[in-house]
Tab-separated table of C-alpha atoms and ligand atoms in Angstrom:
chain	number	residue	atom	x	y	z
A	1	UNK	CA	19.392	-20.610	-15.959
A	2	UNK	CA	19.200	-17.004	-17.896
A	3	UNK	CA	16.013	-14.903	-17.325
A	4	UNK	CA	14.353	-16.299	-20.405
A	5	UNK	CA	14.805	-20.120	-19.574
A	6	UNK	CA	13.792	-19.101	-15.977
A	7	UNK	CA	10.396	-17.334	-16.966
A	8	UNK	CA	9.799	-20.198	-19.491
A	9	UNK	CA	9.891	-22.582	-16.873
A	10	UNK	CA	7.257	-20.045	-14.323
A	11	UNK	CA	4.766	-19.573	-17.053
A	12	UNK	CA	4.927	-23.708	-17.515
A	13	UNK	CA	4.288	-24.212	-14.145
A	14	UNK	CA	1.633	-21.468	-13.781
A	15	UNK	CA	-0.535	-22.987	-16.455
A	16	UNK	CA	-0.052	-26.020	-15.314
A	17	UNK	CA	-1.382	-25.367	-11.953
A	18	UNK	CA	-3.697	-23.108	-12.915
A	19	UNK	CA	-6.669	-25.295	-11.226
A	20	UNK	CA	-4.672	-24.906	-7.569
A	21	UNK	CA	-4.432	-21.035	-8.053
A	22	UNK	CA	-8.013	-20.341	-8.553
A	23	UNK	CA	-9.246	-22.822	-5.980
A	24	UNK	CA	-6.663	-21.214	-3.519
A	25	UNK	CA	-9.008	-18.192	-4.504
A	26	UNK	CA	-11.846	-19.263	-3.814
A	27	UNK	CA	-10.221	-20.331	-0.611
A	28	UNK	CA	-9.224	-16.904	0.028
A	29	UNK	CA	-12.341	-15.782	-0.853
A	30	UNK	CA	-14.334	-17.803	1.851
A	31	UNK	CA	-12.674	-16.166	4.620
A	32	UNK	CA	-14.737	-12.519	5.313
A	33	UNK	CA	-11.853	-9.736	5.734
A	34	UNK	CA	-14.193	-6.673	6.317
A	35	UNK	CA	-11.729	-4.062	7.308
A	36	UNK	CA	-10.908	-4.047	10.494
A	37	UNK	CA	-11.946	-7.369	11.033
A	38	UNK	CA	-8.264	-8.872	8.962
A	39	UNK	CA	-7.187	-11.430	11.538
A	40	UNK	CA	-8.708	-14.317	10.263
A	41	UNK	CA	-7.217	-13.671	6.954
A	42	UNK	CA	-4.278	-12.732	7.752
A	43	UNK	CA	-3.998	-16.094	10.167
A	44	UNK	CA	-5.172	-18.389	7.116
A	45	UNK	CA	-2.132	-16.590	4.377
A	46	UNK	CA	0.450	-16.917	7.168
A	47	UNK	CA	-0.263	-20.619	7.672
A	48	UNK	CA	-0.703	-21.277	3.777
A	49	UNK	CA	2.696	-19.260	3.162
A	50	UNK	CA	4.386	-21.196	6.251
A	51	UNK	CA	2.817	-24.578	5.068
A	52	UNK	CA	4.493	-24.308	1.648
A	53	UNK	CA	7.679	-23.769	3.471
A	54	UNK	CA	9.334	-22.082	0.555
A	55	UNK	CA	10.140	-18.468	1.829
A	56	UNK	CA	12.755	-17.290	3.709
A	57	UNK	CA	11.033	-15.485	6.193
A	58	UNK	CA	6.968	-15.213	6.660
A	59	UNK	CA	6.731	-12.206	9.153
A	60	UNK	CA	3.888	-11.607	11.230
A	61	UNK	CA	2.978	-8.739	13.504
A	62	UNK	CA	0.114	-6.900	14.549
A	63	UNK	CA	-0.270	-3.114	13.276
A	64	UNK	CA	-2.517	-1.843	15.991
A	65	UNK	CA	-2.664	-1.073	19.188
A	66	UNK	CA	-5.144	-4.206	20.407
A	67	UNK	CA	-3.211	-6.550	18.351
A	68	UNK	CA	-5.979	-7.236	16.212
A	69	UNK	CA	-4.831	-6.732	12.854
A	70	UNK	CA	-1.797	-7.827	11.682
A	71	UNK	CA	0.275	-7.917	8.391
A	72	UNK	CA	1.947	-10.435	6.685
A	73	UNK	CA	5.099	-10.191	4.547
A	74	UNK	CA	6.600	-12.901	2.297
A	75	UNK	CA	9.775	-12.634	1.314
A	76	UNK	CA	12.011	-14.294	-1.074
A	77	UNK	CA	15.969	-13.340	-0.305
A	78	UNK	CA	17.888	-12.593	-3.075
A	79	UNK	CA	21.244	-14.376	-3.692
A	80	UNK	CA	22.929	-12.040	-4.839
A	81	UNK	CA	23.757	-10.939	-8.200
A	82	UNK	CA	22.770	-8.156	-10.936
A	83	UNK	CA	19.010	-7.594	-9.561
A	84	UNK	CA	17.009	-4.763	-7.342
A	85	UNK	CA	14.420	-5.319	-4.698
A	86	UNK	CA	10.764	-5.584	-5.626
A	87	UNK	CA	7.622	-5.487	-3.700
A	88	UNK	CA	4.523	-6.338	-4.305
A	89	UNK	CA	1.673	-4.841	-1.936
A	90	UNK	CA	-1.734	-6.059	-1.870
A	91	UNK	CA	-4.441	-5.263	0.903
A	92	UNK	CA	-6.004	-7.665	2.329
A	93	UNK	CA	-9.532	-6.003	3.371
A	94	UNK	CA	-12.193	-5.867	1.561
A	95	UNK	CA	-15.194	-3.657	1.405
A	96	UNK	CA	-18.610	-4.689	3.445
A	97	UNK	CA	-21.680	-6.424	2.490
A	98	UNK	CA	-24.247	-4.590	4.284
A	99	UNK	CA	-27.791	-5.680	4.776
A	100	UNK	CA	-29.129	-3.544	2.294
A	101	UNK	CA	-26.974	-4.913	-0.829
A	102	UNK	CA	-27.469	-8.770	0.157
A	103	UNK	CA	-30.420	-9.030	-1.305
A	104	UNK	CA	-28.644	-7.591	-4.718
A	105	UNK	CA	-26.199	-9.977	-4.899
A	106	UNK	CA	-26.862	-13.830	-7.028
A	107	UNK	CA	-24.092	-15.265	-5.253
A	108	UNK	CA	-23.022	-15.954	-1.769
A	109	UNK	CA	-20.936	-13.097	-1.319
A	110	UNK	CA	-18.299	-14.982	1.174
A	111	UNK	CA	-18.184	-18.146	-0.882
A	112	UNK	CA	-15.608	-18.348	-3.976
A	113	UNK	CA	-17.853	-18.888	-6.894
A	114	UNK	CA	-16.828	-20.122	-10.805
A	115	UNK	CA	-18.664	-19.993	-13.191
A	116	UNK	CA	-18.148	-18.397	-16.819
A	117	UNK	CA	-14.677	-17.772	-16.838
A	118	UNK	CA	-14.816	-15.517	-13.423
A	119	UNK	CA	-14.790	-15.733	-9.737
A	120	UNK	CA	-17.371	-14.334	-7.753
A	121	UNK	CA	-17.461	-13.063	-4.077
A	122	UNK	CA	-16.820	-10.015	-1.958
A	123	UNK	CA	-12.694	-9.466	-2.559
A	124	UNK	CA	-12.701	-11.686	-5.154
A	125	UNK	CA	-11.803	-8.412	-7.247
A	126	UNK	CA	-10.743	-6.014	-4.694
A	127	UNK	CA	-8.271	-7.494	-4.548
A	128	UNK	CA	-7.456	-11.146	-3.440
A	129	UNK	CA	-7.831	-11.643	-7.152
A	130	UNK	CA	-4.451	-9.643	-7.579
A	131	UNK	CA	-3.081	-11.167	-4.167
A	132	UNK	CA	-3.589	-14.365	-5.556
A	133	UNK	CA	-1.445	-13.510	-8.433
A	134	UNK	CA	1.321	-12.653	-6.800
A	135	UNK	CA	1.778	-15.103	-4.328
A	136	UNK	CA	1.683	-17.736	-6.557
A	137	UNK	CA	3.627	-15.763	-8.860
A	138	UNK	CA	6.444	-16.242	-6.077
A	139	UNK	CA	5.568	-19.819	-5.552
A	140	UNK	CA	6.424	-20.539	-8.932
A	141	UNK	CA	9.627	-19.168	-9.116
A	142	UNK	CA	10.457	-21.364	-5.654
A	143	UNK	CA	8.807	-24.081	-7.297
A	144	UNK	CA	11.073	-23.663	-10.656
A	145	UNK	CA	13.865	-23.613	-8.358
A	146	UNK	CA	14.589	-19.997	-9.691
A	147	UNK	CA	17.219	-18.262	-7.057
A	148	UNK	CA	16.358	-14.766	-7.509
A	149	UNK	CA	19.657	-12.334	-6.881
A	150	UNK	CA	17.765	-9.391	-4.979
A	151	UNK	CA	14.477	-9.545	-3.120
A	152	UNK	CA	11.216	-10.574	-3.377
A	153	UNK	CA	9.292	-8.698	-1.131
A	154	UNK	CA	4.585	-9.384	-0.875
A	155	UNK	CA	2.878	-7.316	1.424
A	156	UNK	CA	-0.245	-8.728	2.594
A	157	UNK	CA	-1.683	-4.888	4.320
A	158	UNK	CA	-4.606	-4.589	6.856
A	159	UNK	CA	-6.777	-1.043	6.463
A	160	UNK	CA	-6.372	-0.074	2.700
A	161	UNK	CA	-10.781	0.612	1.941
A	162	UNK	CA	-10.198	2.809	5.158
A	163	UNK	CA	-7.560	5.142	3.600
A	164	UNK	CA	-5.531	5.190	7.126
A	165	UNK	CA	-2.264	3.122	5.215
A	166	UNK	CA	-2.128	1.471	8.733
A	167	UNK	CA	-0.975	-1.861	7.177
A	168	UNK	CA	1.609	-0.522	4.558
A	169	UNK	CA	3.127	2.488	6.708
A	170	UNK	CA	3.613	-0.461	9.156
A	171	UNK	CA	5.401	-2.487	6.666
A	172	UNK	CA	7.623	0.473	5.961
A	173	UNK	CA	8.477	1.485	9.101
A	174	UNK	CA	9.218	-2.516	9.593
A	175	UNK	CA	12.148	-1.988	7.070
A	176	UNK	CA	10.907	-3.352	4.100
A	177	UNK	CA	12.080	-1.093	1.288
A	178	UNK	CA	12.435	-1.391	-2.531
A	179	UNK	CA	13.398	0.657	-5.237
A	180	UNK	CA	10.319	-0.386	-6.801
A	181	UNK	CA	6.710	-1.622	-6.200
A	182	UNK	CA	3.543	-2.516	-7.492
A	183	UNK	CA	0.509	-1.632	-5.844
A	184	UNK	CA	-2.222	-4.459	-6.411
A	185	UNK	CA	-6.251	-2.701	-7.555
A	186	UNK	CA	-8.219	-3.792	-10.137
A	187	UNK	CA	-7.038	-1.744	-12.729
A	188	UNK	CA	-7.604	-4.076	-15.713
A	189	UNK	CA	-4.582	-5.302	-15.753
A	190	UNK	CA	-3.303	-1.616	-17.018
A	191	UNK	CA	-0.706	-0.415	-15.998
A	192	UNK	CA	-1.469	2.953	-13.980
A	193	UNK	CA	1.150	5.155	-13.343
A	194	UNK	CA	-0.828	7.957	-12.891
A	195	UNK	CA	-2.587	8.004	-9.485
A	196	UNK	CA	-5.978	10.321	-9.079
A	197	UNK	CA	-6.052	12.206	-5.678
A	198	UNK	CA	-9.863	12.334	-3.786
A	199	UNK	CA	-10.744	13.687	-0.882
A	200	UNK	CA	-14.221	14.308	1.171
A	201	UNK	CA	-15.579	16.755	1.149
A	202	UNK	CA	-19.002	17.930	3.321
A	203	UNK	CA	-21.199	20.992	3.108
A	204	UNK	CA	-23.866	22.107	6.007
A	205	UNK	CA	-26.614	24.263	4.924
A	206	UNK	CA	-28.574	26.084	8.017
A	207	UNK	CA	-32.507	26.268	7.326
A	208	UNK	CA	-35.437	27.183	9.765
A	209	UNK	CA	-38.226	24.783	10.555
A	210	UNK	CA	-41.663	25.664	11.564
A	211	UNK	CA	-44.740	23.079	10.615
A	212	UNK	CA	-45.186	22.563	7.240
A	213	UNK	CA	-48.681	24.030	6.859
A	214	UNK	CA	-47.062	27.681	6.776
A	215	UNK	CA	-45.639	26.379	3.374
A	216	UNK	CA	-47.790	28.919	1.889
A	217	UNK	CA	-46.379	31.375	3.861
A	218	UNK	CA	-42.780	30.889	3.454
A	219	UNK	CA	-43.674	30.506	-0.725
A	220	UNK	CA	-45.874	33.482	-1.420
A	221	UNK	CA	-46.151	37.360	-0.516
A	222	UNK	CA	-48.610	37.836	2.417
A	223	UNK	CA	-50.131	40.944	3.178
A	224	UNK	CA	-48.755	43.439	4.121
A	225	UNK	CA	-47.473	43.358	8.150
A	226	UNK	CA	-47.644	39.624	8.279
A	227	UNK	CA	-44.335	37.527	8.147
A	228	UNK	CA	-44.019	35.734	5.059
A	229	UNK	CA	-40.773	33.950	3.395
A	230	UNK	CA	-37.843	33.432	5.516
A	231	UNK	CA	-39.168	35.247	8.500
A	232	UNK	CA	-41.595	32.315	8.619
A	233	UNK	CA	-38.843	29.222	7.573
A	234	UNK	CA	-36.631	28.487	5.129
A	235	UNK	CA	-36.098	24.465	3.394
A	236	UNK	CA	-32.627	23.681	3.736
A	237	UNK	CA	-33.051	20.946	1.118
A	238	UNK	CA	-34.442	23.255	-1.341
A	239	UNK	CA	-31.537	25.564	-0.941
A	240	UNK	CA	-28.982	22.425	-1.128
A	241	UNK	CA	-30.634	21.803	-4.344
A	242	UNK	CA	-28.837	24.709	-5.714
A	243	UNK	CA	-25.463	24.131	-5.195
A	244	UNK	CA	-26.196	20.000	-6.060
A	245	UNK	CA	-26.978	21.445	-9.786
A	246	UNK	CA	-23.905	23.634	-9.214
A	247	UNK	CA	-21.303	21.056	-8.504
A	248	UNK	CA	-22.740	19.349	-11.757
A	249	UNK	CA	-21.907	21.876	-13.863
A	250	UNK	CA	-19.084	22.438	-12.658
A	251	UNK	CA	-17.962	18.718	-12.898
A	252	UNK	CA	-19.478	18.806	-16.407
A	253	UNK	CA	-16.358	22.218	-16.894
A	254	UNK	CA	-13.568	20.211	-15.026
A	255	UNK	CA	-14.062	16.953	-17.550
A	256	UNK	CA	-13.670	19.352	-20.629
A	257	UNK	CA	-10.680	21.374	-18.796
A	258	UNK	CA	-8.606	18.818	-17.847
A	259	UNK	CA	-7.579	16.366	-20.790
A	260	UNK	CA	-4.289	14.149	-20.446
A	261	UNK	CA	-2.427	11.494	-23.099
A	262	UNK	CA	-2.989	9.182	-20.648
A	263	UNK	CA	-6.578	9.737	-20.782
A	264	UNK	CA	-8.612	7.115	-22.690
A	265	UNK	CA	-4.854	6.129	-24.296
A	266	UNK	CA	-4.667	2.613	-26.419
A	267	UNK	CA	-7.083	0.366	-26.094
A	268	UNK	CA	-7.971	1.513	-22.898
A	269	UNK	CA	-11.130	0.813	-20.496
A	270	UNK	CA	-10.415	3.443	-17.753
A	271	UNK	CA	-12.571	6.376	-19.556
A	272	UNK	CA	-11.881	9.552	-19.729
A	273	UNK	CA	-12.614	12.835	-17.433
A	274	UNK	CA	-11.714	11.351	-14.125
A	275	UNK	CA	-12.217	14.640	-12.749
A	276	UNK	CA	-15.233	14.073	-10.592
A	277	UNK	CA	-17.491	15.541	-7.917
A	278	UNK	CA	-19.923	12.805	-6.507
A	279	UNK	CA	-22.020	13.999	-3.645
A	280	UNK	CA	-22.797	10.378	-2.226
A	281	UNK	CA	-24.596	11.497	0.970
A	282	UNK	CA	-27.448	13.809	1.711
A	283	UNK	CA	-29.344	14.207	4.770
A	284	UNK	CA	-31.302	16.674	5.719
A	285	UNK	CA	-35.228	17.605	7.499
A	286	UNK	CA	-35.936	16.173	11.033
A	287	UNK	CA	-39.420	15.122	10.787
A	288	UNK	CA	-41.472	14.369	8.174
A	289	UNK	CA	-43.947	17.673	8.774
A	290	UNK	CA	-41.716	19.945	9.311
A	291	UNK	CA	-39.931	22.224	6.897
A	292	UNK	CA	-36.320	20.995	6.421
A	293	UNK	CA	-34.470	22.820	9.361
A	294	UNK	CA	-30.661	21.415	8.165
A	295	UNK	CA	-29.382	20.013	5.148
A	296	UNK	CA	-25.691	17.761	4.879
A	297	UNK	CA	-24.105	16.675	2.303
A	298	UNK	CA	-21.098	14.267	1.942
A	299	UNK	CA	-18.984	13.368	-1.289
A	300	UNK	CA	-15.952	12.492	-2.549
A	301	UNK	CA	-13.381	14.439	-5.604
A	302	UNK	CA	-11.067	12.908	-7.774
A	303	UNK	CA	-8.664	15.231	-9.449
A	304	UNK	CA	-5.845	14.329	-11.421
A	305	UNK	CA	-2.195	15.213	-10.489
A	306	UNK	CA	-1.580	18.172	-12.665
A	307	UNK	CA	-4.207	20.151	-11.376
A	308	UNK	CA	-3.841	21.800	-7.626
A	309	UNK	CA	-5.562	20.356	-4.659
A	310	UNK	CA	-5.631	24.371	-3.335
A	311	UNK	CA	-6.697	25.250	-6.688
A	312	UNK	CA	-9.624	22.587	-6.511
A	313	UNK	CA	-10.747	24.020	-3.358
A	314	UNK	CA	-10.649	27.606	-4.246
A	315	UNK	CA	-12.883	26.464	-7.095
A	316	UNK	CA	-15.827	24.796	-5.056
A	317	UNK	CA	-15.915	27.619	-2.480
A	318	UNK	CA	-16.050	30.245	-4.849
A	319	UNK	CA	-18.936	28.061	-6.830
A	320	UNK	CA	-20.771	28.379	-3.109
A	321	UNK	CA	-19.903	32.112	-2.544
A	322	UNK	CA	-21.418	32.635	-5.770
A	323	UNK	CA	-24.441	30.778	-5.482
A	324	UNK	CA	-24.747	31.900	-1.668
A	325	UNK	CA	-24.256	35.696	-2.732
A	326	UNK	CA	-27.698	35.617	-5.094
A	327	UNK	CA	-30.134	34.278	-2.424
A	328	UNK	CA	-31.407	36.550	0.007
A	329	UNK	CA	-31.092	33.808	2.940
A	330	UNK	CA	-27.929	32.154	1.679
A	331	UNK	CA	-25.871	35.380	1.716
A	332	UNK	CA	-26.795	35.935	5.778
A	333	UNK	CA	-26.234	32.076	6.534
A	334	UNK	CA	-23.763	30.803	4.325
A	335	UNK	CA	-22.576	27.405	4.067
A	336	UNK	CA	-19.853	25.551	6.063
A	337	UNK	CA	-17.780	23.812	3.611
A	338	UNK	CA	-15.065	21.665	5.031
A	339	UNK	CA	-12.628	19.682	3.342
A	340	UNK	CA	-10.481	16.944	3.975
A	341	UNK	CA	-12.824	15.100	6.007
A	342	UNK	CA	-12.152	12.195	6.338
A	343	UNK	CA	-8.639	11.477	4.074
A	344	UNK	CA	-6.974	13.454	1.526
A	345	UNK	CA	-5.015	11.062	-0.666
A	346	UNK	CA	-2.491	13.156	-2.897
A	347	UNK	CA	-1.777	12.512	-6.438
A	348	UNK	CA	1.085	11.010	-7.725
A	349	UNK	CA	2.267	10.526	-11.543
A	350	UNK	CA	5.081	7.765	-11.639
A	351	UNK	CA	6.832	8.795	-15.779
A	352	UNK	CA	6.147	5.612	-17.842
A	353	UNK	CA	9.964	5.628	-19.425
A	354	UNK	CA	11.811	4.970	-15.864
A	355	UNK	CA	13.667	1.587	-15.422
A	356	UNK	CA	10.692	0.196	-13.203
A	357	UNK	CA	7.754	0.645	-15.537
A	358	UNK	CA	9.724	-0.699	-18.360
A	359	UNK	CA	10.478	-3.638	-16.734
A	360	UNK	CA	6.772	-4.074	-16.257
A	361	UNK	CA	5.588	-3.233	-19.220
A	362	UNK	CA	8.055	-6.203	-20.844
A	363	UNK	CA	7.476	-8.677	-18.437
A	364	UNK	CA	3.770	-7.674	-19.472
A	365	UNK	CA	4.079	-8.367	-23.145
A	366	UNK	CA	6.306	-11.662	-22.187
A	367	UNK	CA	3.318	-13.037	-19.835
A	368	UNK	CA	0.647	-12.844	-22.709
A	369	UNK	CA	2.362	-11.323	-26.172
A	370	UNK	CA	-0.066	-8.208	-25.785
A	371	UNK	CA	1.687	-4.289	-25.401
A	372	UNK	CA	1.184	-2.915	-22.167
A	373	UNK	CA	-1.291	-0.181	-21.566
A	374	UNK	CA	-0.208	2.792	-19.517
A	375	UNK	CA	-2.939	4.386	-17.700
A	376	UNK	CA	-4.679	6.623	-14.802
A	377	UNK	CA	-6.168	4.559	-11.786
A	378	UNK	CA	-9.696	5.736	-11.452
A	379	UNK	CA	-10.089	4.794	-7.744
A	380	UNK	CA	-8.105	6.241	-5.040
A	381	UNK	CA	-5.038	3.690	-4.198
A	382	UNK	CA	-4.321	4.570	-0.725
A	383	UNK	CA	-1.176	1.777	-0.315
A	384	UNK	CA	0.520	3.481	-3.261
A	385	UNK	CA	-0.398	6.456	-1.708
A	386	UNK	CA	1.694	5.547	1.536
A	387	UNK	CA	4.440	4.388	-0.545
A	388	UNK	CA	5.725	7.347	-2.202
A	389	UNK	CA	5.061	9.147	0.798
A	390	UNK	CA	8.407	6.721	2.189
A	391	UNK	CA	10.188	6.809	-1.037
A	392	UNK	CA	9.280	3.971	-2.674
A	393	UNK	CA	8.065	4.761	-6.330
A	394	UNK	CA	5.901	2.364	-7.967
A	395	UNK	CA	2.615	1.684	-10.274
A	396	UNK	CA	-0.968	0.238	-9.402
A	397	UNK	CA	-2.072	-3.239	-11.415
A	398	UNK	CA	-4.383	-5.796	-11.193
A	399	UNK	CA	-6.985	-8.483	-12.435
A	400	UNK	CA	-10.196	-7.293	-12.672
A	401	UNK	CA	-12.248	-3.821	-13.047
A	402	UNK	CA	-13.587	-1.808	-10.483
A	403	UNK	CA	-16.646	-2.084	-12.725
A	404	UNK	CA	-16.338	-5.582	-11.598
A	405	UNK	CA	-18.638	-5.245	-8.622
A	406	UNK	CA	-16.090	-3.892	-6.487
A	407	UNK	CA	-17.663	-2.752	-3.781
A	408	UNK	CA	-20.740	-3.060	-5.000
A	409	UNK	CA	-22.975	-6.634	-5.634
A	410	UNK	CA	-21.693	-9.623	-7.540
A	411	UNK	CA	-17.890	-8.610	-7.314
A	412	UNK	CA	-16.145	-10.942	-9.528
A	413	UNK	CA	-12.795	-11.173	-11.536
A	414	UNK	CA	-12.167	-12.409	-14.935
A	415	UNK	CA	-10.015	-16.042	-14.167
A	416	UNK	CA	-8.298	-15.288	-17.436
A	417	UNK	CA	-6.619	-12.338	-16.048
A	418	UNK	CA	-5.627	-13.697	-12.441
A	419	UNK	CA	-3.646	-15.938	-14.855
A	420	UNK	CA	-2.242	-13.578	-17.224
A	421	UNK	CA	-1.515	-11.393	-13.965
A	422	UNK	CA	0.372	-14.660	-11.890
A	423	UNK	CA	2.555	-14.416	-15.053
A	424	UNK	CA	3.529	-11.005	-15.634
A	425	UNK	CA	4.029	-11.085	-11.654
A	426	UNK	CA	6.668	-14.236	-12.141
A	427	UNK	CA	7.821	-12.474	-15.347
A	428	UNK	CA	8.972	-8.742	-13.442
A	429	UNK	CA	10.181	-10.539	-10.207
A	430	UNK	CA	12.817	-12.678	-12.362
A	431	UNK	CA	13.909	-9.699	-14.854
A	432	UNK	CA	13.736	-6.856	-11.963
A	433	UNK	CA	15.272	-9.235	-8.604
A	434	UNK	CA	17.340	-10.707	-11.190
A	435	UNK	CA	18.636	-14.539	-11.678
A	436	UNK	CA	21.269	-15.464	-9.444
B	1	ZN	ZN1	-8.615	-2.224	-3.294
């Protein structure tokens, strides 16, 4: 068979069992995979994978140190011929449900739900949705009987909504290499070659509490020889307030600074100004009558990759210096600003013209006659993240938003794009690997 007979045949068979791949979903959907609790999971796609008996090797070994959470990898020898290596890496964690967003969700969030034209359930999005896809992506070209001439590599990872790349570095260091690979979010099914850095970032203002009856005193002039203002306490929340307006505006300057072809290019979802500065945790006071003695906040910063990390960070402290240097308090008991806190994920742009996104962006158009749209991946990817770091250049794609719910309550992803995904997964494995 050539490559065109050969994807013929995949798409045929992916239609045709298109029932079986989004039950298999739902399947895969009913088993919680909170992250660090994978094992489960990863127990249920090892047995599935070994059960269809169709790959040349399922590996299986744990990543950590209590043997806990292990990876799976598929693979799919090549043999031999004109073709490269391919993998296809999709985590297999998924964000919480905590008690306060149950009640937010209409659906049982660990229960695969259809109904009009999606699936529902915590994952179902982020990203079993794309998993999915690509397993039965390769069990279509086994099915087909379609001997691929290089290899076919899926990564099932622990630990990607941590940021660690526990499960990918793992597979790395394991040996499994490619000169390309796809990295599975919800991106849309765009194809995002540009990757956003974020980091965390957290600020600490210093207050002084006292009860808050001396309000008055800590607001208004007293006479003279009594303390008043900050000699009686100072609200840390109040002063946070400032710099909260502060990062807004400066947001608001980074959106307009930083424009980008790939911004809001084609037909598009992803928006544009990705540039963002989202302060996503504040606490701050000890007790509810007492002026605020402390005041934290946590966020998180997106940049894109042709801006500076250093330069980013310059930026926010000088905002702070500024702001500090007009308040009479601030400028004795500035800030702490740290960043990283928790993870720093670096940027990465992957140029749309070399061999791999090509091949995508065909086997794309062949999987559902539509051009391929090139994009920047909103949320941080940590797997592609870990990737690059060992070498291995690649591009994030998947079913599904992360508007979707991802996340968030009600995750779902559209069934019509698992599908059009399972093909354009079939489609690059049998032009990239190459027919034997
Ligand atoms: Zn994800």
């Amino acid at each position: 068979v050539n490559k065109k007979e050969a994807r013929e045949k995949a798409f045929n068979y992916i239609d045709k069992h298109r029932s079986e791949i989004l039950d298999w979903l739902c399947g895969y959907v009913e088993i919680p995979s909170v992250t660090l609790h994978e094992l489960q999971v990863q127990e249920w796609t090892r047995d599935q994978l070994l059960q269809w008996g169709m790959f040349d090797k399922v590996d299986y070994w744990p990543v950590d140190a209590e043997a806990k959470r292990p990876d799976v990898v598929a693979l799919i020898s090549g043999r031999g011929g004109a073709g490269e290596k391919l993998i296809y890496n999709g985590h297999c964690d998924t964000a919480p449900v905590e008690k306060d967003q149950r009640p937010l969700w209409s659906v049982e969030p660990f229960k695969g739900t259809m109904k009009d034209g999606r699936i529902y359930g915590r994952g179902a999005n982020d990203v079993k949705g794309g998993n999915t896809a690509m397993t039965w992506a390769a069990r279509a070209i086994k099915e087909c009987e379609i001997e691929l001439a290089n290899d076919l590599i899926l990564e099932f990872v622990v630990g990607e909504e941590h940021g660690t790349g526990i499960g990918t570095d793992a597979a790395t260091e394991r040996g499994y290499r490619a000169p390309f690979c796809i990295a599975l979010e919800p991106t849309n099914c765009e194809i995002a070659s540009v990757m956003l850095g974020n980091f965390t970032m957290r600020m600490y203002v210093k207050g002084k509490g006292v009860h808050t009856s001396a309000k008055n005193l800590m607001l208004y002039p007293q006479r003279y020889g009594l303390p008043c203002g900050n000699e009686v306490a100072v609200d840390a929340i109040e002063k946070m307030d400032r710099f909260l307006h502060a990062f807004r505006d400066l947001e608001r300057q980074w959106g307009l600074r930083y424009r980008h072809p790939l911004l809001g290019a084609a037909r598009s979802t992803q928006g544009l100004a990705p540039f963002t500065i989202c302060v996503s945790i504040i606490r701050g006071g000890t007790y509810y009558s007492s002026i605020p003695e402390f005041c934290q906040i946590d966020g998180e910063v997106y940049y894109p990759p042709w801006v500076k990390y250093e330069d980013i960070i310059k930026e926010i402290k000088d905002l702070i210096a500024h702001v500090s240097a007009t308040d009479d308090w601030l400028r004795e008991n500035p800030p702490v600003f740290e960043a990283p806190v928790l993870f720093h994920q670096v940027t990465r742009e992957e140029p749309m013209d070399v061999p791999g996104c090509r091949a995508f962006a065909n086997a794309w158009k062949e999987a559902t006659g539509e051009e391929a749209i090139f994009n920047v991946f909103k949320g941080g990817c940590g797997e592609i993240t870990y990737l690059h770091k060992a070498g291995i250049p690649g591009v994030v794609f998947g079913p599904g938003d992360l508007l979707q719910g991802a996340h968030g309550p009600d995750e779902f992803v559209p069934v019509e794009q698992v599908m059009q995904a399972t093909k354009a997964f079939a489609a690059m494995a049998i032009d990239w690997c190459g027919v034997a």
